[in-house]
Short mmCIF file of N, CA, C and O and ligand atoms in Angstrom, two decimals:
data_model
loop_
_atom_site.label_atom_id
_atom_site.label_comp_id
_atom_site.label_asym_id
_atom_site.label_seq_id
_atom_site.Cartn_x
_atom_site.Cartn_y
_atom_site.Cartn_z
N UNK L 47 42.59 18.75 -7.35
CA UNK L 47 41.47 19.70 -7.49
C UNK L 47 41.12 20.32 -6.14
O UNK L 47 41.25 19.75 -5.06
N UNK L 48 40.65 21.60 -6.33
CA UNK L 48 40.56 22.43 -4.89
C UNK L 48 39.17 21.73 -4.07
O UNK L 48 38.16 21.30 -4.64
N UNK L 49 39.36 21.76 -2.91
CA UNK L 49 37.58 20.82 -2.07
C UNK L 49 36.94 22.17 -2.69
O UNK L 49 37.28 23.34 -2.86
N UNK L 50 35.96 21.42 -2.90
CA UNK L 50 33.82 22.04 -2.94
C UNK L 50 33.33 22.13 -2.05
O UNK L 50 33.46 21.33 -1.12
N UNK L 51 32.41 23.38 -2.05
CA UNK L 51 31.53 23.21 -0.70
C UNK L 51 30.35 22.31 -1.28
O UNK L 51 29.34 22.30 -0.58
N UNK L 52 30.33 21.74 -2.19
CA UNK L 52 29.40 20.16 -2.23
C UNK L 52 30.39 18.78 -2.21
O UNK L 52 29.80 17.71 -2.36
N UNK L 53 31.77 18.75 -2.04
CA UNK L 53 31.87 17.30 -1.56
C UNK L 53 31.35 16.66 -0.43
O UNK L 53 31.04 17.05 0.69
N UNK L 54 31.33 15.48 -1.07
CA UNK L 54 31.01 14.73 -0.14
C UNK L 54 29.29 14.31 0.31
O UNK L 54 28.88 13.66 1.28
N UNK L 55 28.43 15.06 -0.98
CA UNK L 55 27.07 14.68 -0.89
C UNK L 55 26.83 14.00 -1.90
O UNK L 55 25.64 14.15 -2.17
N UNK L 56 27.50 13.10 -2.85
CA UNK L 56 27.07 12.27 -3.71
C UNK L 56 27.09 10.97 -2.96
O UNK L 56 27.72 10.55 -1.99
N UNK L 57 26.10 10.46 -3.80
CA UNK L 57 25.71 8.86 -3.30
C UNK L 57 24.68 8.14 -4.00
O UNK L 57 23.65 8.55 -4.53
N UNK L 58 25.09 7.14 -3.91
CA UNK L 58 23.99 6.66 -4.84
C UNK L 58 22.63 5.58 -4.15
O UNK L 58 22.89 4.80 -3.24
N UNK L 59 21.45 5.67 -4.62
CA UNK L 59 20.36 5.44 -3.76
C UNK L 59 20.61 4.09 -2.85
O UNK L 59 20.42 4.05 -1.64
N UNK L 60 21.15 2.78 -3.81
CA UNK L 60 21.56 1.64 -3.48
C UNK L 60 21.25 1.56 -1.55
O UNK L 60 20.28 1.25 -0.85
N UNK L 61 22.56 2.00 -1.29
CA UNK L 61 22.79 2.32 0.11
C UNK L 61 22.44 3.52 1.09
O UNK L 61 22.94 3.69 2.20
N UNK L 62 21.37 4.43 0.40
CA UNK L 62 20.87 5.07 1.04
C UNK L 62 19.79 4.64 2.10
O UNK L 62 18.89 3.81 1.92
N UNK L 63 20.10 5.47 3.43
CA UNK L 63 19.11 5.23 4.23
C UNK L 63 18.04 5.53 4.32
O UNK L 63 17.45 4.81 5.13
N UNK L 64 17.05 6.73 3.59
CA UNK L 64 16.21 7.61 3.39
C UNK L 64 15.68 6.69 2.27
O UNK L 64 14.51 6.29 2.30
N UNK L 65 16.64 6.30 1.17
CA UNK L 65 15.92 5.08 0.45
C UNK L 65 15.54 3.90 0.68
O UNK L 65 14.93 3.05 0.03
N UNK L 66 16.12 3.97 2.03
CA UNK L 66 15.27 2.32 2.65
C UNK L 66 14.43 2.50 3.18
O UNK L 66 13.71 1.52 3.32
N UNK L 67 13.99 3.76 3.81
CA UNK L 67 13.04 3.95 4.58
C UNK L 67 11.85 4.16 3.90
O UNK L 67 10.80 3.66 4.33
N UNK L 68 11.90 5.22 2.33
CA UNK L 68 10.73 5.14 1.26
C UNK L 68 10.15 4.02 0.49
O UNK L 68 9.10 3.90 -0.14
N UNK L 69 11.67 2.81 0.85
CA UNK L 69 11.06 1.20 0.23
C UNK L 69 10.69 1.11 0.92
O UNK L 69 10.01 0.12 0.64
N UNK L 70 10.39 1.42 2.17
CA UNK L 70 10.03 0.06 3.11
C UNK L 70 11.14 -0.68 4.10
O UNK L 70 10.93 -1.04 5.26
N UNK L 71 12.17 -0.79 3.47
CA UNK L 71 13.45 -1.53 3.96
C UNK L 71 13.93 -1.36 5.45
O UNK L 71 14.60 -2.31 5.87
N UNK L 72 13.77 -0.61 6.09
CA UNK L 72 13.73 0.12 7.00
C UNK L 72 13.04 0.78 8.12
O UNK L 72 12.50 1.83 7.78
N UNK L 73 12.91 0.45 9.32
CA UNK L 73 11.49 1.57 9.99
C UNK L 73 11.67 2.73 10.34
O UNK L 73 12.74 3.24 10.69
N UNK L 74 10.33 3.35 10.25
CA UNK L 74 10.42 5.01 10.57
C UNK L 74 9.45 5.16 11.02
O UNK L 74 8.59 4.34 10.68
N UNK L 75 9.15 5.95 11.74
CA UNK L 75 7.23 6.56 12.07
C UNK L 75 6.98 7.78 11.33
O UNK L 75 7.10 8.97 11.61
N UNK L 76 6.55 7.03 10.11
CA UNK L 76 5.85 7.74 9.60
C UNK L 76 4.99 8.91 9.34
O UNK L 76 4.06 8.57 8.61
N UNK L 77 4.94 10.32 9.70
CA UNK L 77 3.39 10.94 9.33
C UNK L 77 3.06 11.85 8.44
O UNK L 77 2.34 12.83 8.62
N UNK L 78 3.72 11.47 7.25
CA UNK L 78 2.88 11.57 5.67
C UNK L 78 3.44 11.48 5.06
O UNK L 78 4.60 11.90 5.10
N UNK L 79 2.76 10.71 3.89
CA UNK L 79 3.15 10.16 2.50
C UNK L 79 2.44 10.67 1.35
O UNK L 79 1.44 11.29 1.71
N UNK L 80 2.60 10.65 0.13
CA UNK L 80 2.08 11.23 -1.40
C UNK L 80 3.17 10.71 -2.26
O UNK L 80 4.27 10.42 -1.81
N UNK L 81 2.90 10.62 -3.31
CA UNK L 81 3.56 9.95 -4.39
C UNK L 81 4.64 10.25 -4.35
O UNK L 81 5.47 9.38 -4.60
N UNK L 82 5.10 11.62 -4.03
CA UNK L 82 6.37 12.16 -4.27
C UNK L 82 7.20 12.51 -2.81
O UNK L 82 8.42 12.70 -2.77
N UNK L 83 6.38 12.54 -1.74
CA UNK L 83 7.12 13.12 -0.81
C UNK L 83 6.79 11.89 1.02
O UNK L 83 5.67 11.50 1.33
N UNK L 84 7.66 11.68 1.58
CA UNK L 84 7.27 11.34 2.45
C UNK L 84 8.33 12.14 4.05
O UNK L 84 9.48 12.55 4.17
N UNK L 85 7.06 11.99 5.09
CA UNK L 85 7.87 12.56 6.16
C UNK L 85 7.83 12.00 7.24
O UNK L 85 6.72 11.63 7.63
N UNK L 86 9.08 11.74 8.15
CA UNK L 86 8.54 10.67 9.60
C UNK L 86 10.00 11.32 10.54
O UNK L 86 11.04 11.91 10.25
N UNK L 87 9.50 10.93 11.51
CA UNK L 87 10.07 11.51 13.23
C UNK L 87 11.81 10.69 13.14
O UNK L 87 12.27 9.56 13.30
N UNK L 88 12.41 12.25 12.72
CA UNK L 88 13.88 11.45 13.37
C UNK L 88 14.65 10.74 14.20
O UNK L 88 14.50 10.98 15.39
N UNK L 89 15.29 10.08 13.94
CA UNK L 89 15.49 8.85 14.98
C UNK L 89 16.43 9.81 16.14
O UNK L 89 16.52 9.28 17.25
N UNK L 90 16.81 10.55 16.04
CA UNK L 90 17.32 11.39 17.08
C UNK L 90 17.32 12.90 17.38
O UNK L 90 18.19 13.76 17.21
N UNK L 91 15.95 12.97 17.93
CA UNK L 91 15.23 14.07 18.23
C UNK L 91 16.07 15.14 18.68
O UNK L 91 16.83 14.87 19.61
N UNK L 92 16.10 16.70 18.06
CA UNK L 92 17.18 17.38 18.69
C UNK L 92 15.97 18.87 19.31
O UNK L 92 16.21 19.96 19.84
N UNK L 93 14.66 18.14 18.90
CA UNK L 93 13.81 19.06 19.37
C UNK L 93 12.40 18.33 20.21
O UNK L 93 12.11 17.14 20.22
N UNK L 94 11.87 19.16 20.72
CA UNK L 94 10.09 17.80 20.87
C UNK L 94 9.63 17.65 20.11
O UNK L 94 8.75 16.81 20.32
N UNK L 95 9.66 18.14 18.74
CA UNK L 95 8.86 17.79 17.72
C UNK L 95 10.22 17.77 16.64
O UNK L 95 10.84 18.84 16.60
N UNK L 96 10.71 16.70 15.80
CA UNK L 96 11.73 16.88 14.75
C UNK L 96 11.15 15.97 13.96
O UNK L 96 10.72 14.91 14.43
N UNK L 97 11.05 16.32 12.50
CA UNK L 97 10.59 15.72 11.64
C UNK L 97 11.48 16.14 10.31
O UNK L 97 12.15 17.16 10.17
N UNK L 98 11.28 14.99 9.31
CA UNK L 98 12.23 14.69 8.55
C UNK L 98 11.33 14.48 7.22
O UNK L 98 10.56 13.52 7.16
N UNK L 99 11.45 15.61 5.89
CA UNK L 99 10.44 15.67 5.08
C UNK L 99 11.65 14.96 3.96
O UNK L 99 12.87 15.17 4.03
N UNK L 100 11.08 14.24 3.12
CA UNK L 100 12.39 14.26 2.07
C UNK L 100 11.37 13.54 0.74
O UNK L 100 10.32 12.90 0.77
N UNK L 101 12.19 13.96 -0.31
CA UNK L 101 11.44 13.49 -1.88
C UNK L 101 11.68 12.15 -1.92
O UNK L 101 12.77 11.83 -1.45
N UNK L 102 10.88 11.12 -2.41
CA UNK L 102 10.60 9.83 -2.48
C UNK L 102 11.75 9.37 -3.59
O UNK L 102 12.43 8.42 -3.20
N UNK L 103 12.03 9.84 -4.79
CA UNK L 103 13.35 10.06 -5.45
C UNK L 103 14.69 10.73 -5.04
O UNK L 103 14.94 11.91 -4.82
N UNK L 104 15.46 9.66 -5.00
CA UNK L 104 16.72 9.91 -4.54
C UNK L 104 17.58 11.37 -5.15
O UNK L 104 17.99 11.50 -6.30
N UNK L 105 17.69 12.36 -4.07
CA UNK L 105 18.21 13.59 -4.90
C UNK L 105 19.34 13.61 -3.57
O UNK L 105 18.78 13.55 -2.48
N UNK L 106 20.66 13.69 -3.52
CA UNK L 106 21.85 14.00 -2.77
C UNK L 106 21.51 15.12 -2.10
O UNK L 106 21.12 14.87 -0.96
N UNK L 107 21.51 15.90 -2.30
CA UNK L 107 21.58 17.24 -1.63
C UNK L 107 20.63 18.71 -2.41
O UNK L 107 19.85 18.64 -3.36
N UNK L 108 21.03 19.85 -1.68
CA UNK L 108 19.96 20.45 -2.07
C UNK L 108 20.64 21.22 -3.42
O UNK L 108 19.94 21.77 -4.27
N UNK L 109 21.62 21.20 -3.46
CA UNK L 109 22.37 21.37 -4.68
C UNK L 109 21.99 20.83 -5.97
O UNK L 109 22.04 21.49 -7.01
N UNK L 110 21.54 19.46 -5.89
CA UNK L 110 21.26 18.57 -6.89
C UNK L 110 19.34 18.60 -7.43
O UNK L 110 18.69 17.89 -8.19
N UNK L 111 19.06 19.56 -6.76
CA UNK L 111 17.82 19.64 -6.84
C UNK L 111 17.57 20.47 -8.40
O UNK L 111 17.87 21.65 -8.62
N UNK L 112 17.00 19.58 -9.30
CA UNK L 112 16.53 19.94 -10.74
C UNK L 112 15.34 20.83 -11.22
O UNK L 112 15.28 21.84 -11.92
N UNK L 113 14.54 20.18 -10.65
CA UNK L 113 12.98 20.57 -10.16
C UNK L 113 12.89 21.20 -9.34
O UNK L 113 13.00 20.65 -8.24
N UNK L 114 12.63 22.75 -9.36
CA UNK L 114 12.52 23.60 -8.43
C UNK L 114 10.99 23.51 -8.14
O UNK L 114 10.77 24.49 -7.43
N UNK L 115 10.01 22.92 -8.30
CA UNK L 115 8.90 22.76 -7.81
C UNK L 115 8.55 21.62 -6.74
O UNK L 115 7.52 21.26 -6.15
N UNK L 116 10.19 21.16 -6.77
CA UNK L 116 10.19 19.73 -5.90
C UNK L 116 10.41 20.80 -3.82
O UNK L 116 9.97 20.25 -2.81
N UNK L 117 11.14 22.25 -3.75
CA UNK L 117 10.81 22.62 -3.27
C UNK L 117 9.30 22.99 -2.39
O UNK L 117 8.85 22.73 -1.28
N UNK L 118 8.85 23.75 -3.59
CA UNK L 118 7.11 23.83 -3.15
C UNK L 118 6.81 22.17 -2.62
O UNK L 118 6.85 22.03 -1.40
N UNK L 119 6.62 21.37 -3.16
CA UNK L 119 5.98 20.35 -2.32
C UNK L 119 6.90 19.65 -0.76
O UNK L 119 6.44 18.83 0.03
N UNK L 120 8.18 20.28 -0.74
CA UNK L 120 8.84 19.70 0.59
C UNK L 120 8.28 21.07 1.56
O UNK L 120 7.96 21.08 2.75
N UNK L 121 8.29 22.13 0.64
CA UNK L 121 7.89 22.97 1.98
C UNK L 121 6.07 22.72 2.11
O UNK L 121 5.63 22.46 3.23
N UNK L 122 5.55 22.78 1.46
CA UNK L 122 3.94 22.38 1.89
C UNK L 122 3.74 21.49 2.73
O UNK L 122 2.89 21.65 3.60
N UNK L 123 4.34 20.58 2.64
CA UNK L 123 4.27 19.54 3.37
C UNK L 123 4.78 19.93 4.47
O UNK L 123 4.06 19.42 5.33
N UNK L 124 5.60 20.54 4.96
CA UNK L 124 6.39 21.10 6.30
C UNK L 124 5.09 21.96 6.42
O UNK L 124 4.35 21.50 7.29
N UNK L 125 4.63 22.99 5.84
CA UNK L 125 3.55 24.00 6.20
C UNK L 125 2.04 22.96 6.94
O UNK L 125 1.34 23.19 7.92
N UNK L 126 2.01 21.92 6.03
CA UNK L 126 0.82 21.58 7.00
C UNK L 126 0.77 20.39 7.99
O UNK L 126 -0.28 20.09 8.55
N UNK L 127 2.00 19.71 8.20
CA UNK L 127 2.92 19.02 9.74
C UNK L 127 3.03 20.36 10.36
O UNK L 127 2.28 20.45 11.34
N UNK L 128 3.56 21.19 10.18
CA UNK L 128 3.63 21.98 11.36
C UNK L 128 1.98 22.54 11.97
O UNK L 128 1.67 22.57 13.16
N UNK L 129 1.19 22.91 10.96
CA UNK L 129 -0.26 23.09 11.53
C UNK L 129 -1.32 21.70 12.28
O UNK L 129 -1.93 21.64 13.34
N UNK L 130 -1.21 21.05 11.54
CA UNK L 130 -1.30 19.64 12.08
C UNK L 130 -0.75 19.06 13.71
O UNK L 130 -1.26 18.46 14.66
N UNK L 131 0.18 19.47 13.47
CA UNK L 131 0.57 19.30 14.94
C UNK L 131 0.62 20.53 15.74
O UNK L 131 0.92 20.42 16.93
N UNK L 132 0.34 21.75 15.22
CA UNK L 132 -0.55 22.76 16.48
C UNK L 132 1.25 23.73 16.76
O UNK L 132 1.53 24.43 17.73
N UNK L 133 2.03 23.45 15.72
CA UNK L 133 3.31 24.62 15.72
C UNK L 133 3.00 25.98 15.22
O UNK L 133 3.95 26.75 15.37
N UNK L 134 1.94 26.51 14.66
CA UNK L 134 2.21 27.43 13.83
C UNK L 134 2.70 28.60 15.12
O UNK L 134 3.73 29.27 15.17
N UNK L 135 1.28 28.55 16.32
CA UNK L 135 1.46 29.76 16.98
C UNK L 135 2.99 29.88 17.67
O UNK L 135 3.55 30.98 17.59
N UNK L 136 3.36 29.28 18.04
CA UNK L 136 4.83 28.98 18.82
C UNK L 136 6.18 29.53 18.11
O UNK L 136 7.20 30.12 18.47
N UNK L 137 5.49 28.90 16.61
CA UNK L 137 6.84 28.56 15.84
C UNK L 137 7.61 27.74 15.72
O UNK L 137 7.92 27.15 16.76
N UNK L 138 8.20 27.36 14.59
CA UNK L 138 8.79 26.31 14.50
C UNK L 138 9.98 26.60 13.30
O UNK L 138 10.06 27.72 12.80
N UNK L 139 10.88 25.51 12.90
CA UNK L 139 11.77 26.02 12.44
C UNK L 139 12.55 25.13 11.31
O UNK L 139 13.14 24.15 11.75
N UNK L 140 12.60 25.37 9.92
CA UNK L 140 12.84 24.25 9.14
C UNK L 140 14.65 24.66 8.63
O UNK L 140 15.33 25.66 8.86
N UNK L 141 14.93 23.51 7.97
CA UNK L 141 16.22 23.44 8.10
C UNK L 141 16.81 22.53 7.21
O UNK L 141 16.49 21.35 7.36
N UNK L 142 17.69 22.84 6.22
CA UNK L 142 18.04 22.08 4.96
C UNK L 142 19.40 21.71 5.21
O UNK L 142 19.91 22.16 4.18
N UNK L 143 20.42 21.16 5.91
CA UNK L 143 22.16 20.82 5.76
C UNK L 143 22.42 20.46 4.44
O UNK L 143 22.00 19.39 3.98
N UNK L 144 23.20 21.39 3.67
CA UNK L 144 23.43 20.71 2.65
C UNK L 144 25.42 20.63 2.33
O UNK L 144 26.10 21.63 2.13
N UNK L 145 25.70 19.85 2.34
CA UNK L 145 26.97 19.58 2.47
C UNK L 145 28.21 19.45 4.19
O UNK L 145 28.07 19.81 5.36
N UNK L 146 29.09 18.88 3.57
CA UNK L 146 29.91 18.37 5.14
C UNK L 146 29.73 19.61 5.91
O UNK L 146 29.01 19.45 6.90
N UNK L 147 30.07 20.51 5.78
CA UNK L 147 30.83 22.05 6.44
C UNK L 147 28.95 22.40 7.22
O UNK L 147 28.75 22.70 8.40
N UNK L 148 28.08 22.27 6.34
CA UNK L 148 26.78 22.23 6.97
C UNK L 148 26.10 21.13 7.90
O UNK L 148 24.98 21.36 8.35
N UNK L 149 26.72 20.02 8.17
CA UNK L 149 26.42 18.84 8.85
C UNK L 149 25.62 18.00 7.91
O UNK L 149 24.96 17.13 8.47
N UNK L 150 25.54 18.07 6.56
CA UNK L 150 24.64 17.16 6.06
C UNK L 150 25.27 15.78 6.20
O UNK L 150 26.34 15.54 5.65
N UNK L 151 24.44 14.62 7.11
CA UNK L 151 24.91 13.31 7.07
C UNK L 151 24.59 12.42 6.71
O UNK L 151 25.22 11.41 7.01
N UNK L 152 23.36 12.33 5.80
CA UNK L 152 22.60 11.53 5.23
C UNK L 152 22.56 12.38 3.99
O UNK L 152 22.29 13.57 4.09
N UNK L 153 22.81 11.83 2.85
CA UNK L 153 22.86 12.28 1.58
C UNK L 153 22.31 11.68 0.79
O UNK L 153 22.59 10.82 -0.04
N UNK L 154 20.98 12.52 1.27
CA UNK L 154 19.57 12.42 0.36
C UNK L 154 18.63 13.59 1.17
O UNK L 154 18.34 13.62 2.36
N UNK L 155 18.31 14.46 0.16
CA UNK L 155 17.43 15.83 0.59
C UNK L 155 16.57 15.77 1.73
O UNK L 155 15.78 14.84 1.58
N UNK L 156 16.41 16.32 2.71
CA UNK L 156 15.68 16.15 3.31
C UNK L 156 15.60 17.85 4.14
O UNK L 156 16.50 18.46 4.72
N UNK L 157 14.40 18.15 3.96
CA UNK L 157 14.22 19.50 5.38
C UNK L 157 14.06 18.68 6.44
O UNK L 157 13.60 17.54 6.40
N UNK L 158 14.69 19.60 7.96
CA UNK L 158 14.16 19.05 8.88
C UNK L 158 12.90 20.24 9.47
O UNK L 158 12.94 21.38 9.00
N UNK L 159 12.03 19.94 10.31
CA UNK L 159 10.89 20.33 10.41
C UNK L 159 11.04 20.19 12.01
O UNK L 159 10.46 19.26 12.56
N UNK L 160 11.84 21.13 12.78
CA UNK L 160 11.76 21.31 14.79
C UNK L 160 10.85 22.41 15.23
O UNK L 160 10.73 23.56 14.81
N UNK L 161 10.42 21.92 15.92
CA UNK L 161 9.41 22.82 17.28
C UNK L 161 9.08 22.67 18.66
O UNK L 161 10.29 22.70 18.46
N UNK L 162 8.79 22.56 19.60
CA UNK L 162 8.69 22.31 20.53
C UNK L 162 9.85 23.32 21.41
O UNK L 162 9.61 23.37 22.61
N UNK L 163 10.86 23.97 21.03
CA UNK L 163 11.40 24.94 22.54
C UNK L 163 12.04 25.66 21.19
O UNK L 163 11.94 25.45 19.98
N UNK L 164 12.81 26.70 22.11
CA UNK L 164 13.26 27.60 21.32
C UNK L 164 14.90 27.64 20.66
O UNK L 164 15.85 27.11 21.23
N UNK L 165 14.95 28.12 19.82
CA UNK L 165 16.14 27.90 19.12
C UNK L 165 16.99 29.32 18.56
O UNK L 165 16.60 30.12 17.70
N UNK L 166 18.03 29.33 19.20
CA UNK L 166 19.42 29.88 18.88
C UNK L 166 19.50 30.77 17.24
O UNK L 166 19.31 30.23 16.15
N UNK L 167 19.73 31.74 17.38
CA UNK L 167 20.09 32.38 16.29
C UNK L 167 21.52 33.48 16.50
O UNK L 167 21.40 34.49 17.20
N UNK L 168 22.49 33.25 15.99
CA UNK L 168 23.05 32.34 14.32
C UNK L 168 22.92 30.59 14.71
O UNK L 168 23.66 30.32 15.66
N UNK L 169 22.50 29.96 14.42
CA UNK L 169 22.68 28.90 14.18
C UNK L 169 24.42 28.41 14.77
O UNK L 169 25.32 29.25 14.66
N UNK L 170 24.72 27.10 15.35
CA UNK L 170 26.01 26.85 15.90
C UNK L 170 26.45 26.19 14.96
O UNK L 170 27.59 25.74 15.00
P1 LIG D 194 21.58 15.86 8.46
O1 LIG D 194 22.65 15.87 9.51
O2 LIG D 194 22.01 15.08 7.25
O3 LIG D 194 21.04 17.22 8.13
O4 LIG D 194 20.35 15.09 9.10
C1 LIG D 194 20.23 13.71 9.08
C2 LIG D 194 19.23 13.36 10.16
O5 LIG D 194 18.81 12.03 9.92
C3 LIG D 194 19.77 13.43 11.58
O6 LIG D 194 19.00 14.35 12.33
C4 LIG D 194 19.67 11.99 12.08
O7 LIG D 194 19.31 11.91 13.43
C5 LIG D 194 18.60 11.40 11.17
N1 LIG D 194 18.73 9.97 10.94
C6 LIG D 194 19.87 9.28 10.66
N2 LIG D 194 19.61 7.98 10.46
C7 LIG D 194 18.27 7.84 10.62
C8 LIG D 194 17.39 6.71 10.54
O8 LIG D 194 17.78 5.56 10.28
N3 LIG D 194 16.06 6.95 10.77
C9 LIG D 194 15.58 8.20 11.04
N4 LIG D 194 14.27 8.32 11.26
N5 LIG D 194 16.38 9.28 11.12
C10 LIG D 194 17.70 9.10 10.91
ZN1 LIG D 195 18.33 8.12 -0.99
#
């Protein structure tokens, strides 16, 4: 069969890391939670501010996303971390990898949420 530009984002929650981190299983720093969504500081900052929003239910990628309202609540939540922490005037910059060819390496949805200096457009 010919490659997809979605191989390679299936997985199942079991061994997810994003699912250990919404059990509990795992540490993260945390700064916000709601039934459905939680968000905490990537373990390897590629900005001064990088944050990591993702749905509390295990969804692979952004491909696999059913619930298009599960959007609206990952971006709200990015809309008020970024005001919260005082990004709006500056700017800041969110960011979905979804599949290999995109760098997605953790396969389970997640926006990332950077600010703090400025950033490159096209994207590398
Ligand atoms: P991706 O490359 O899939 O778009 O982004 C995955 C992100 O997850 C990377 O920025 C990586 O640094 C971050 N990451 C990987 N493992 C962990 C972890 O155990 N804890 C936290 N907080 N972030 C992680
Ligand atoms: Zn997961």
């Amino acid at each position: 069969m010919a490659p997809s530009c979605t191989d390679g984002v299936n997985s199942l929650p079991g061994n997810c890391v994003f699912c250990e981190i919404v059990e509990g299983r795992r540490k993260a720093a945390i700064l916000y939670e709601d039934p459905e969504v939680l968000a905490f500081r990537d373990i390897l900052p590629q900005a001064p501010t990088h944050i990591l929003i993702v749905p509390k239910e295990h969804v692979p990628s952004a491909v696999a996303v059913s619930d298009p309202d599960l959007w609206s609540k990952l971006m709200d939540v990015a809309r008020k971390l970024a005001l919260e922490l005082g990004c709006e005037d500056k700017g800041y910059r969110l960011v979905v990898n979804s599949g290999p060819q995109a760098g997605q390496t953790i396969p389970h949805l997640h926006v990332h949420l950077l600010a703090g200096r400025s950033f490159r457009w096209p994207p590398g």
